[in-house]
């Protein structure tokens, strides 16, 4: 009784339950007498001599006779009949010692002759089941075993040979660098033969957390494997994470990869069948706006435990179990949408009304055990060997991943469905569970682009260091964000939550430090490259080269440090724009040694610099002034600030921005009738308990019942209201649930058409299930476009059926357009948004507020998950946003402009050697199409690499110019084949597909 009382996994059917459901769902009761039941299943099993199989099961041992054809005794028997080409009736008699117990007429129908590609791999969770280092060492051990097993089965029939697919290439790369030469050559030979396949993704990524450049760089090793070891990377696997960004299609194509095996683990947190997921056929062709495609095999949980599909049907247990279950599974796929009914692990909802699977070829993943990070096993290959000796069909082939795709491409490519757009990830909400380290990583992504560019301009090749920093960024974006039980703090196994999150989050902080170090070094090198002998007369005390790492010419604020040892702190100075000779107003913040003895002493200078060209600089000279820079002026505490473009009013009583008035357009940007105020802090707490593994996957929310509490920021106090030489600022502090304090900084800079907002939270740690939103209700229609990794989304932009719709993981910006005005909102650290309302965070994610089409809710942080993500978060955390508006500017362009103020901040490089000697201004690259961005400039040997990205929804041609350009080539990826370009007047014309990415490789004088 006790063992039945204590279920191993409450709320989740175990394998025995799932398998019995499969047996029941694929058989028909034909005889029922005095408690005896006999069931019959007509299955797609064919012998080598041309007969097909019928399975008969009974609740007690009987002799089962197909009259005149075949008989057998037992509780589970297989009877054989000549293969039929049309339905044919037979008589079944079930007998005991006394005679016939019962009889029935049964119909035998034609069956498909299946080919099943059994793809053996190990799902890589870097963590989850053990601390990260332990897991990776185990995966290297698995590759040792895979090579041995391949050698042991080399003489087996070809379809049965052990084959191994390296799901995530990082272990293979580590293994190749850590094993003796003879083992490495053995591995490479097996890879060249197609016995082992290394797939394209280094690990399983939250792709929406990646920057476009990061995503491409993570595929750079594919060329290295080809060149060094002689084997190509033909396919990719995307496992566990239920969704991927549209930019992945182009990135894989650029790496020469056309095949993608996706196995999505819904973990109960998603309802794809409510959003067209029942229409997502497998396989299908996934097409990007560029026209690039990947051929996708899609395995979801209801189809068979996602990447445990082969395990579910017994392929790692025994031949006998596989012989029982696999034919039933194939029969179920051919006859109904899902082989199981409601309640299968990870499936919340009714049996989905999906059409039966139409092909006679199947991609069937298998792991050595029913576990993440499971090792290789000889069992699947052994089963395939015995199976093919016993049965003609289904034919089992022990295969690598690309074997299946090559077969489908050859036989079925043109009849496959085509789906377009973003495949929005249902697990992206988990990114909000580590808001602080995620923010650091997103800052690092921006800093690395600027750092590489400045190194290149300075003539230094920092490619290796940049790549290493990007690798750290990507490792944080790897999908394993915590242990199986992240609230525990053991030293090993799935309870090692404390250890795992310490390492995971420290990786984010390391990445940000590396990016900052590289940017600092690049800035110094850039300054050194510009320095020279000072002019004989009128020499400046110092100079700054203010660099704009964005594509477009723009006016913005620069923050630069002037050390005391360069110009004494008591010397009054002025900043002169060397291009015009005009003095720029500036604000100083002195670092006093009495306050900060542990920091460099000097002055932080703030100035608005007009019209700095994209990827160029303007020189500011520091000259002696007659009087010190003006001190800040205190403003009225009523909460109003303004510049030439906006007047912003803060309602101190209510704790939010009550008005943002666009002076140029004569229009209010804030929806005053919205449920939440603009910039309002909203704190939700849910009536669900923490510390239950996968609990959130078993909780359904069809209304607001589980919304236990909702609170807003209160008791606002204006800490600072001031005007400086560069603009006006408000600093407000509020109290709120979930935080010790909340500080809001609102800034308008003179001459800059943008509102900057900074929120700092002193987050309290709690295991309670919670979420923090910051509300931004715009007086506009619905959002018209938003930035994705490698693409642009929008209400009319296609998505892959079944994508998440209640939330969006964006890169940086959202645009709103109407005939009178375009508004853009941008975020730096927080990528998750909900449009129009706040949803419950449990399937099917019902709204908790009436829809407001112009409102953005920034889902700044949350604690929703019970496994794999950190169980709580705390500490000071910063979120930065920007708002801008303009008449007649397309949303994509204005969105990119709003984001540039956050992601492409001006860099002030101090020129101390020969101040005033550098040219007054210079541009290092230009791209003349308004929808084409230059992401960065890199270096590869003697060539510069200009990386381009288009935001346009159609193909465009852009002219790219570099000073001294002599020869140039273009590629659609980082290192693939390049097409020669004609250089005219140091410029080339480049054709980019819709939302496409390209790189121009050029040699310059």
JSON list of C-alpha atoms in Angstrom, two decimals, residues 14 50 76 211 213 239 281 342 344 355 448 477 532 540 656 758 763 773 860 928:
[
{"chain": "A", "resi": 14, "resn": "UNK", "atom": "CA", "xyz": [5.48, 7.17, -15.54]},
{"chain": "A", "resi": 50, "resn": "UNK", "atom": "CA", "xyz": [5.79, -11.27, -47.30]},
{"chain": "A", "resi": 76, "resn": "UNK", "atom": "CA", "xyz": [0.47, -11.60, -25.94]},
{"chain": "A", "resi": 211, "resn": "UNK", "atom": "CA", "xyz": [22.75, 39.10, -30.36]},
{"chain": "A", "resi": 213, "resn": "UNK", "atom": "CA", "xyz": [26.62, 38.74, -34.20]},
{"chain": "A", "resi": 239, "resn": "UNK", "atom": "CA", "xyz": [16.87, 20.34, -28.04]},
{"chain": "A", "resi": 281, "resn": "UNK", "atom": "CA", "xyz": [3.59, 19.37, -39.70]},
{"chain": "A", "resi": 342, "resn": "UNK", "atom": "CA", "xyz": [-4.48, 14.00, -22.09]},
{"chain": "A", "resi": 344, "resn": "UNK", "atom": "CA", "xyz": [1.02, 12.73, -20.75]},
{"chain": "A", "resi": 355, "resn": "UNK", "atom": "CA", "xyz": [-3.77, 15.34, -38.62]},
{"chain": "A", "resi": 448, "resn": "UNK", "atom": "CA", "xyz": [32.05, 43.94, -27.63]},
{"chain": "A", "resi": 477, "resn": "UNK", "atom": "CA", "xyz": [22.74, 32.18, -22.88]},
{"chain": "A", "resi": 532, "resn": "UNK", "atom": "CA", "xyz": [50.56, 62.88, -33.00]},
{"chain": "A", "resi": 540, "resn": "UNK", "atom": "CA", "xyz": [44.88, 72.26, -26.34]},
{"chain": "A", "resi": 656, "resn": "UNK", "atom": "CA", "xyz": [4.55, 57.56, -12.35]},
{"chain": "A", "resi": 758, "resn": "UNK", "atom": "CA", "xyz": [16.71, 54.33, -15.58]},
{"chain": "A", "resi": 763, "resn": "UNK", "atom": "CA", "xyz": [15.44, 43.51, -4.99]},
{"chain": "A", "resi": 773, "resn": "UNK", "atom": "CA", "xyz": [6.61, 44.77, -14.60]},
{"chain": "A", "resi": 860, "resn": "UNK", "atom": "CA", "xyz": [11.70, 43.07, -15.94]},
{"chain": "A", "resi": 928, "resn": "UNK", "atom": "CA", "xyz": [24.06, 54.64, -47.32]}
]
